[in-house]
Amino acid sequence: PPPLALRTCNLIHCLGLSHHLLALNFIIVSFGKKSAWSSAQVKVTDTDFDGVEVRVFEGSPKPEESLKRSVVYIHGGGWALASAKIRYYDELCAAMAEELNAVVVSVEYRLVPKVYFPTQIHDVVRATKYFLQPEVLHEYSVDPDRIGISGDSAGGNLAAAVSQQVTAYANLKNKLKVQALIYPVLQALDFNTPSYQQNVNTPVLPRSVMVKYWVDYLRGNYDFVQAMIVNNHTSLDVEEAVALRARLNWTSLLPASITKNYKPVVQTTGNTRIVREIPQLLDARAAPLLAEQEVLRHLPKTYILTCEHDVLRDDGIMYAKRLESAGVEVTLDHFEDGFHGCVIFTSWPTNFSVGIRTRNSYIKWLDQNL
């Protein structure tokens, strides 16, 4: 969002008129909302799956196939912003439905500050469970063996969390053929990975903004933000965090070409209050990179897209490495000229070349693997 919009929202918040995220989302959605318009190639409808709003994009079936592939898509926006119904996500999902001859279910999960973790996950799980019922798949002519889950940014976080959850539901086990994560946010223990250090002030998603999204999602206190930025929440005297550090030890999980000369930021003593007040920071449902090896072992074939100019780059690369170590087939698709959010910037006036290339690469992988 432009700085003026952010300043306006913060002013509104200071005046006590509304939560700044509500105001900011109002601006984003007001300028970008699109009705459910169908085209000759894609039928678009707004409906609800077990009480969760969804926008469904039905591509035309391939002549030789009676059943279609399908993707459950979860939009990004820091768990607090955007919508399945804004133009950027509407266009992405319509393109996926058309090019893959697929049914794309874009989930309109509820957002911060109306709901907080783990409600967003519950919304996506409910919609997904409803969709995976045999009679619903039959209604949409979907092949039950060719369904994937996908999302970008915070939506990639939710897709990763739901994939891990789904393996825990007996009736949903092995129901997802693939997961495709676009620059996902996967952990909140280390805000000083090489990519957080390198891209600390990069536009679209500077480090301080990402930390605030986390604090909002987990219903924490903004007073903790500065301490979290320097990793005071996971210092060596925070015993609960020390045990999980190995799961995101980037000195071993990242290649030398990524770590360069960056040094880990590990505080000896920090603020033990933070993890006590926000224990969700250590919950794998919030931070899927923290999941145990045994959980990762059961995950489906995975695609992870990462961008060089993005604080979240190393979250994705570390997850790819951990999944590979657990025996999961992973494609890591890295873009040296990519930046956070680029996949949705494919039409005028924000039609970036890298946006078109990342989107094409993502859809091509789905076409070959779903």
Coordinates of C-alpha atoms in Angstrom, one line a residue, residues 258 306-309 334-339 354:
I258 CA 22.9 -17.5 0.4
T306 CA 11.2 -17.8 -3.5
C307 CA 12.4 -14.3 -4.5
E308 CA 15.9 -12.7 -3.9
H309 CA 14.5 -9.3 -2.8
H334 CA 14.1 -19.2 -7.1
F335 CA 14.0 -15.8 -8.9
E336 CA 17.1 -13.6 -8.6
D337 CA 15.1 -10.5 -9.8
G338 CA 11.9 -11.4 -7.8
F339 CA 10.4 -9.3 -5.1
V354 CA 9.2 -10.9 -13.3

